Coordinates of C-alpha atoms in Angstrom, one line a residue:
M1 CA 86.5 215.9 63.7
D2 CA 85.6 219.5 64.1
I3 CA 87.7 220.5 67.3
K4 CA 88.5 224.6 68.7
R5 CA 88.5 226.6 71.1
V6 CA 86.6 228.7 72.8
A7 CA 87.9 231.9 74.9
L8 CA 86.4 233.0 78.6
D9 CA 88.8 235.0 79.4
A10 CA 92.4 235.5 79.4
V11 CA 93.6 232.6 81.3
N12 CA 90.2 229.8 80.1
E13 CA 89.3 228.0 77.9
T14 CA 87.2 224.8 76.7
I15 CA 88.3 222.6 74.0
V16 CA 85.1 221.3 71.6
M17 CA 85.3 218.7 70.3
T18 CA 82.9 217.2 67.7
V19 CA 83.4 213.4 66.2
V20 CA 81.1 211.6 63.3
A21 CA 80.7 208.6 62.9
M22 CA 83.8 208.5 59.9
D23 CA 85.9 209.5 62.0
Y24 CA 85.8 206.1 65.0
K25 CA 83.2 203.9 62.5
G26 CA 86.1 202.4 60.9
Q27 CA 88.3 201.5 63.1
V28 CA 84.9 200.1 65.4
A29 CA 83.6 197.9 62.1
K30 CA 87.9 196.2 62.3
R31 CA 87.7 195.5 65.5
I32 CA 84.4 194.2 65.5
N33 CA 85.9 191.5 62.9
E34 CA 87.9 190.5 65.4
K35 CA 86.3 190.2 68.3
M36 CA 83.7 187.7 66.0
P37 CA 85.8 184.6 65.9
L38 CA 85.9 184.8 69.9
A39 CA 83.2 185.8 70.4
T40 CA 80.3 183.2 72.5
V41 CA 76.4 183.7 72.8
K42 CA 74.2 181.1 74.8
G43 CA 72.7 179.0 71.6
F44 CA 75.3 179.2 69.0
R45 CA 78.6 177.9 68.5
K46 CA 82.5 179.8 69.2
G47 CA 82.9 182.3 65.7
A48 CA 79.3 181.4 64.4
V49 CA 77.4 184.2 66.4
P50 CA 76.1 186.5 63.6
K51 CA 77.3 189.4 63.1
D52 CA 74.3 191.8 64.6
L53 CA 74.6 189.8 67.6
V54 CA 78.0 190.7 68.4
E55 CA 77.6 193.9 67.1
K56 CA 74.4 194.0 70.3
Q57 CA 77.2 192.4 72.3
Y58 CA 80.5 193.8 71.8
G59 CA 80.0 197.1 70.2
K60 CA 79.0 200.0 72.7
A61 CA 82.0 199.2 74.7
I62 CA 84.2 199.1 70.9
K63 CA 82.9 202.4 70.4
Q64 CA 83.4 204.4 73.3
E65 CA 87.1 202.5 73.2
E66 CA 87.8 203.3 69.8
V67 CA 86.6 207.4 70.7
K68 CA 88.6 207.4 73.2
K69 CA 91.5 207.1 72.0
V70 CA 90.3 209.3 69.1
V71 CA 89.2 211.8 70.8
D72 CA 92.4 211.6 73.3
L73 CA 95.3 211.5 70.2
A74 CA 93.3 214.7 68.8
L75 CA 93.4 216.5 71.8
E76 CA 97.2 216.1 72.0
R77 CA 98.1 216.8 69.0
F78 CA 95.9 220.2 68.8
V79 CA 97.0 221.2 71.7
Q80 CA 101.0 220.9 70.5
S81 CA 99.2 222.5 66.7
E82 CA 98.2 225.2 68.5
R83 CA 101.0 225.4 70.8
L84 CA 99.4 225.8 74.2
N85 CA 100.8 227.1 77.4
L86 CA 99.1 224.8 79.8
L87 CA 98.7 224.4 83.2
G88 CA 97.6 221.5 84.2
T89 CA 96.2 219.3 82.1
P90 CA 92.8 219.3 80.2
L91 CA 89.9 218.6 82.3
A92 CA 86.4 217.1 80.3
K93 CA 82.7 218.4 81.6
I94 CA 80.9 216.8 82.6
N95 CA 77.5 216.6 80.4
E96 CA 74.2 215.6 81.5
N97 CA 72.7 215.1 78.2
F98 CA 75.4 213.3 76.6
S99 CA 74.2 209.7 74.5
W100 CA 76.8 207.6 72.3
D101 CA 74.1 206.6 70.8
D102 CA 74.0 210.2 68.9
E103 CA 74.6 210.9 65.2
E104 CA 77.6 213.3 65.9
L105 CA 79.3 213.4 70.1
V106 CA 80.5 216.4 71.6
F107 CA 83.2 216.3 74.2
E108 CA 84.3 219.5 75.9
Y109 CA 87.5 220.2 77.9
E110 CA 88.0 222.8 80.0
I111 CA 91.9 224.3 80.4
G112 CA 93.9 226.9 82.0
L113 CA 96.5 228.5 80.6
V114 CA 99.7 230.7 81.2
P115 CA 99.2 234.5 81.7
S116 CA 100.8 237.0 80.1
F117 CA 103.0 239.2 81.8
E118 CA 105.4 242.3 81.9
L119 CA 108.0 240.9 84.7
D120 CA 110.0 244.5 85.0
L121 CA 114.0 243.0 86.7
D122 CA 115.0 246.8 87.6
A123 CA 112.1 248.5 89.4
K124 CA 113.1 249.9 91.9
N125 CA 112.7 248.3 95.3
N126 CA 113.8 248.8 99.0
I127 CA 116.2 245.2 99.1
I128 CA 119.3 244.8 101.0
K129 CA 122.1 243.1 100.3
Y130 CA 123.7 242.3 103.5
V131 CA 127.5 241.3 103.8
V132 CA 127.4 239.6 107.4
T133 CA 131.4 239.7 109.5
A134 CA 132.5 237.5 112.2
D135 CA 133.1 240.4 114.8
D136 CA 136.0 239.5 117.5
K137 CA 132.8 238.0 120.0
M138 CA 132.0 235.5 117.4
I139 CA 136.0 234.4 116.2
E140 CA 135.9 234.3 120.7
G141 CA 133.5 232.4 121.1
Q142 CA 134.5 229.4 117.7
I143 CA 137.5 229.6 119.9
A144 CA 135.5 228.7 123.3
R145 CA 133.2 226.2 121.6
I146 CA 137.0 224.6 120.0
Q147 CA 138.5 224.5 123.1
K148 CA 135.8 222.7 124.5
Q149 CA 135.0 220.4 121.9
F150 CA 138.1 218.6 121.8
G151 CA 138.8 219.5 126.3
T152 CA 138.5 216.1 128.2
P153 CA 135.0 215.3 129.5
I154 CA 135.9 214.4 133.2
P155 CA 132.4 212.6 134.7
Q156 CA 130.3 214.8 137.8
D157 CA 128.4 213.2 141.1
A158 CA 126.3 217.3 141.1
V159 CA 126.1 219.9 138.5
E160 CA 128.1 222.4 139.3
A161 CA 128.9 226.3 136.7
G162 CA 130.2 226.1 133.8
F163 CA 129.8 222.0 134.2
D164 CA 127.9 220.1 131.5
V165 CA 124.4 218.7 131.1
S166 CA 123.4 216.4 128.7
G167 CA 119.4 214.5 129.3
T168 CA 116.7 214.1 127.1
F169 CA 114.2 217.1 127.3
F170 CA 110.4 215.8 127.2
N171 CA 106.5 217.1 126.2
I172 CA 104.0 214.4 125.2
E173 CA 101.2 217.1 124.3
K174 CA 103.6 218.9 121.8
G175 CA 105.3 215.8 120.6
I176 CA 109.1 217.1 121.8
S177 CA 111.4 214.3 123.3
N178 CA 114.6 215.5 122.3
P179 CA 117.9 214.0 123.9
T180 CA 120.7 217.2 123.3
T181 CA 123.9 218.1 126.1
F182 CA 124.6 221.7 126.5
S183 CA 126.1 223.9 129.4
L184 CA 124.3 226.5 131.8
D185 CA 124.9 229.6 130.9
I186 CA 122.1 228.2 127.2
F187 CA 119.6 230.1 129.9
K188 CA 118.6 233.3 129.0
D189 CA 117.6 233.6 133.7
K190 CA 120.3 232.3 135.9
S191 CA 117.1 231.2 137.8
T192 CA 116.4 229.0 135.4
S193 CA 120.0 227.7 136.1
D194 CA 120.2 227.5 138.8
K195 CA 116.9 224.6 139.8
F196 CA 120.5 222.9 138.1
I197 CA 123.1 223.2 140.1
G198 CA 122.8 220.3 142.7
K199 CA 120.7 218.2 141.0
K200 CA 122.5 214.2 140.3
V201 CA 121.7 211.9 137.2
G202 CA 118.0 210.0 136.9
D203 CA 116.9 213.6 138.4
V204 CA 113.9 215.6 136.3
V205 CA 113.4 219.6 135.8
T206 CA 111.1 220.8 134.7
V207 CA 111.6 224.1 133.0
N208 CA 109.2 226.1 130.6
T209 CA 109.6 227.4 127.1
K210 CA 108.9 231.3 127.4
G211 CA 111.9 233.1 127.6
L212 CA 113.9 230.1 128.4
F213 CA 116.6 231.7 126.2
D214 CA 117.3 235.2 124.6
D215 CA 116.3 234.1 121.4
D216 CA 113.3 231.6 121.4
H217 CA 115.0 229.7 117.8
K218 CA 117.6 228.3 120.4
L219 CA 114.4 226.0 121.4
M220 CA 114.7 224.4 117.9
D221 CA 117.9 223.5 118.3
T222 CA 117.8 221.7 121.6
M223 CA 114.3 220.8 121.7
K224 CA 113.9 219.9 118.2
V225 CA 110.6 222.4 117.6
A226 CA 109.6 223.7 114.0
H227 CA 110.5 227.0 113.7
D228 CA 106.5 227.9 112.8
H229 CA 105.5 227.1 116.3
V230 CA 108.9 228.5 119.2
H231 CA 107.8 232.1 119.4
G232 CA 105.9 232.3 122.0
L233 CA 105.8 228.7 123.0
E234 CA 105.0 228.5 126.6
V235 CA 105.1 225.4 127.9
D236 CA 106.6 223.2 130.5
V237 CA 108.9 220.9 129.3
D238 CA 110.7 218.2 131.9
F239 CA 114.4 217.3 131.8
T240 CA 115.8 214.5 132.7
I241 CA 119.9 214.1 133.2
E242 CA 121.4 211.6 132.3
G243 CA 125.0 212.8 131.9
I244 CA 126.9 215.6 134.5
N245 CA 130.6 216.6 132.9
S246 CA 133.2 219.2 133.5
T247 CA 135.7 220.0 130.5
E248 CA 139.4 220.4 130.8
L249 CA 140.0 223.0 127.6
A250 CA 142.1 221.3 124.6
E251 CA 145.7 224.1 124.8
L252 CA 145.9 226.2 121.8
N253 CA 149.3 224.6 120.1
Q254 CA 150.0 223.5 116.8
E255 CA 148.5 219.3 117.6
L256 CA 145.1 221.1 118.3
F257 CA 145.7 223.6 114.7
D258 CA 147.0 220.4 113.5
K259 CA 144.2 218.2 114.5
L260 CA 141.7 221.2 112.9
F261 CA 143.2 222.4 109.5
G262 CA 145.8 219.7 108.5
P263 CA 149.8 219.6 109.6
G264 CA 151.7 222.8 109.2
K265 CA 148.6 224.8 108.2
V266 CA 148.3 226.9 111.1
T267 CA 150.3 228.1 113.4
S268 CA 150.1 231.0 115.2
L269 CA 146.1 231.9 117.3
E270 CA 145.8 234.7 115.3
D271 CA 146.7 232.4 112.3
L272 CA 143.4 229.9 113.8
K273 CA 141.8 233.6 114.0
A274 CA 142.2 234.6 110.6
N275 CA 140.5 231.1 109.4
I276 CA 138.0 231.0 111.7
K277 CA 136.7 234.9 110.5
E278 CA 137.3 233.3 106.5
G279 CA 134.8 230.4 107.3
A280 CA 132.4 231.9 109.2
E281 CA 132.5 234.8 107.1
S282 CA 131.9 232.2 103.1
Q283 CA 129.0 230.3 105.5
F284 CA 127.8 233.4 106.4
A285 CA 127.8 234.9 102.1
Q286 CA 125.8 231.5 101.5
Q287 CA 123.1 232.5 104.0
A288 CA 123.2 236.3 102.9
D289 CA 122.6 235.1 99.0
Q290 CA 119.6 232.8 100.5
K291 CA 118.3 235.9 101.9
L292 CA 119.1 237.7 99.0
L293 CA 117.2 235.4 97.1
N294 CA 113.6 235.2 99.8
D295 CA 113.3 239.2 99.3
V296 CA 113.7 239.4 95.9
T297 CA 111.1 236.8 95.0
E298 CA 108.7 238.0 97.6
F299 CA 109.2 241.3 96.4
L300 CA 108.9 240.4 92.5
I301 CA 105.8 238.4 93.5
E302 CA 104.2 240.9 94.9
N303 CA 104.8 243.6 92.3
T304 CA 104.5 241.4 89.2
K305 CA 101.0 241.2 88.8
F306 CA 98.4 238.3 86.7
D307 CA 95.9 236.2 87.0
L308 CA 95.6 233.0 87.6
P309 CA 92.9 230.0 86.3
A310 CA 92.9 229.5 90.1
E311 CA 89.1 228.1 89.9
F312 CA 90.2 225.3 86.8
L313 CA 93.9 225.2 89.1
K314 CA 91.4 223.7 92.6
K315 CA 89.3 221.6 90.2
W316 CA 93.0 219.8 88.2
L317 CA 93.9 219.6 92.1
Q318 CA 91.1 216.9 92.9
T319 CA 91.8 214.7 90.0
V320 CA 95.4 214.4 90.3
G321 CA 98.0 212.5 92.8
E322 CA 97.1 208.9 94.2
K323 CA 94.2 210.3 96.5
Q324 CA 92.0 212.4 95.3
L325 CA 91.1 215.5 97.2
T326 CA 87.8 216.9 98.5
T327 CA 86.9 220.2 97.2
A328 CA 88.5 222.1 100.7
E329 CA 91.3 220.3 100.4
A330 CA 91.8 221.5 97.0
E331 CA 91.6 225.4 98.4
V332 CA 93.9 224.3 101.2
E333 CA 96.8 223.3 98.7
Y334 CA 95.6 225.6 95.6
T335 CA 96.6 228.8 98.5
R336 CA 99.8 226.6 99.9
S337 CA 101.4 226.7 96.4
E338 CA 99.7 229.5 94.7
K339 CA 102.8 231.6 95.2
G340 CA 105.2 229.2 94.9
L341 CA 103.3 228.7 91.0
R342 CA 103.7 232.6 91.0
F343 CA 107.2 232.2 91.4
Q344 CA 108.0 229.2 89.4
L345 CA 106.5 231.2 86.3
I346 CA 107.9 234.5 87.6
E347 CA 111.2 231.9 87.6
G348 CA 110.9 231.1 84.0
K349 CA 109.6 234.3 82.3
A350 CA 113.4 236.1 83.5
M351 CA 114.9 233.0 82.8
A352 CA 113.4 234.0 78.9
Q353 CA 114.0 237.5 79.4
S354 CA 117.6 236.7 79.9
D355 CA 118.2 234.0 77.7
I356 CA 119.7 231.9 80.5
K357 CA 119.9 228.3 79.4
I358 CA 121.6 225.7 81.5
T359 CA 124.3 224.0 79.5
F360 CA 126.2 220.5 80.2
E361 CA 128.8 222.2 81.1
D362 CA 127.1 224.4 83.1
L363 CA 125.9 221.2 84.8
K364 CA 129.2 219.3 85.2
S365 CA 131.1 222.4 86.3
F366 CA 128.3 222.9 89.3
T367 CA 128.7 219.3 90.2
T368 CA 132.3 219.2 89.9
K369 CA 132.2 222.1 92.5
S370 CA 129.9 220.9 95.2
I371 CA 132.1 217.4 95.2
R372 CA 135.0 219.2 95.8
Q373 CA 133.4 221.0 98.7
Q374 CA 132.1 218.5 100.4
M375 CA 135.3 216.0 99.6
A376 CA 137.7 219.1 101.5
Q377 CA 134.8 218.7 104.3
F378 CA 135.1 215.2 105.2
G379 CA 139.2 216.2 104.7
Q380 CA 140.0 214.7 100.8
T381 CA 141.2 218.5 100.4
N382 CA 143.7 217.0 97.9
P383 CA 141.7 214.7 95.7
T384 CA 143.0 214.1 91.4
D385 CA 141.0 215.8 88.9
E386 CA 140.3 212.0 87.9
E387 CA 139.1 211.2 91.6
V388 CA 136.5 214.5 91.3
Q389 CA 135.5 213.2 87.7
G390 CA 134.6 209.6 88.1
I391 CA 131.9 210.6 90.6
V392 CA 131.3 213.9 88.4
A393 CA 129.9 211.2 85.7
R394 CA 128.6 208.5 88.3
V395 CA 126.2 211.6 89.5
L396 CA 125.6 213.2 86.9
A397 CA 123.9 208.9 85.4
N398 CA 121.5 209.9 87.9
Q399 CA 118.4 211.7 86.5
E400 CA 117.1 213.1 90.0
E401 CA 120.8 214.1 90.8
V402 CA 120.4 215.8 87.2
K403 CA 116.8 217.3 88.1
R404 CA 117.8 218.6 91.7
L405 CA 121.7 219.8 90.4
S406 CA 119.7 221.8 87.5
D407 CA 117.8 223.2 89.8
Q408 CA 120.7 224.5 91.2
V409 CA 121.8 225.5 88.7
V410 CA 119.1 227.7 88.0
A411 CA 119.1 229.2 91.4
E412 CA 122.8 230.2 91.5
K413 CA 122.4 232.3 88.0
L414 CA 119.0 233.6 88.7
L415 CA 120.9 234.9 91.9
D416 CA 123.5 236.7 89.9
L417 CA 121.7 238.1 88.0
F418 CA 119.2 239.1 90.4
K419 CA 122.3 241.2 92.2
E420 CA 122.6 242.5 88.6
K421 CA 119.3 243.7 87.6
A422 CA 117.5 244.4 91.4
N423 CA 120.6 247.3 92.1
P424 CA 120.5 246.1 95.9
T425 CA 121.9 248.1 98.6
T426 CA 124.9 246.6 100.1
K427 CA 124.6 246.4 104.8
E428 CA 127.9 245.3 106.5
V429 CA 126.3 243.3 109.7
N430 CA 127.4 241.0 112.8
Y431 CA 125.7 237.6 113.1
D432 CA 123.5 238.9 115.3
E433 CA 121.7 242.0 113.3
F434 CA 121.8 239.1 110.5
I435 CA 119.4 236.7 112.0
T436 CA 117.4 240.2 112.9
A437 CA 116.7 241.1 109.8
F438 CA 116.2 237.3 108.6
Y439 CA 113.3 236.9 111.0
G440 CA 112.6 240.2 111.0
E441 CA 113.1 240.4 114.6

């Protein structure tokens, strides 16, 4: 067999394989011999069919099967021996002039190669690392929510200012059907709140989504509208009132503090504010890290130039998956996934360039930390090492969980790398300012 690579450009090649009779005839002959005792041809007893008739009846199919085995194995070994770094898998080229009767059988496969490129992690940029602080306004707002959350609801007959209203927002055209509870101060304009005043259970209030809230993103929580659709959405939505309550606020006393944080851990209003501030800023730090990772990702994708075997990948996308895609569908899928593929290659380059490796100890340590955090959320603040390691062992025995957690460890290591290499400018903001920066509004 003769097998070679034909370069078309830096990321596209063809593998050409020429198969001759000696590559497969021995195995074909063996299969024919095995077939003879079992062959049935009209006019002959089973097992007494002449060899030439067996070959005539079964030979072509057996030849095709054996040649395919030879070709598949040779292709696999060739890719390995050449150390080809492929995108997708080899695609057989269709040859209209191909004939199984030819002495030499020529097979061609298109391949797409991982591009070679330079990655400059130290490149000058305008990336900002946000430090988000919990200001007094946020802390006071959180205290008010806590008092309301742990307060005593008092059913009411009709809506008044300051009451909570429960019900369902509905718009069949936009697929909105979301039960929720809110207070009237959620709306941007008092005129909207006034529509609810005096209404009773069973009444329907119609509002328009355009400018309903001071931030369109609140549509995501109150009506479960996708982020891509919240901006400028302008439809009428019916709200059916299902419950009306005033709330007797919970007192800020030791009983409430113990219920929130455990016995004796918070003993004053100052302690409460400090805990709220610490918890909020810890959560904000995670969101700020995610934005930093997003911004570095975008910067690297935009500023790291390399070609992809785009046409090959579009053809390849048509062949993978349970359902074959049309040319148009593959075009859409490639456009959707191209940026992710580019960053996947950049990510791999960054890890190799910086010698980042994921060890089992990294994975175990990350999983242990995650388990402790989850247990703390459910009130188990002091689990024993034995309890935690037992859970860790069960988690790491699941291959899907190992893959998911490995991806998170990679992201964490890359974030640390990007913080160091990108050298972003640090900027302190409050949460409202951060949200504006996050969504670009």
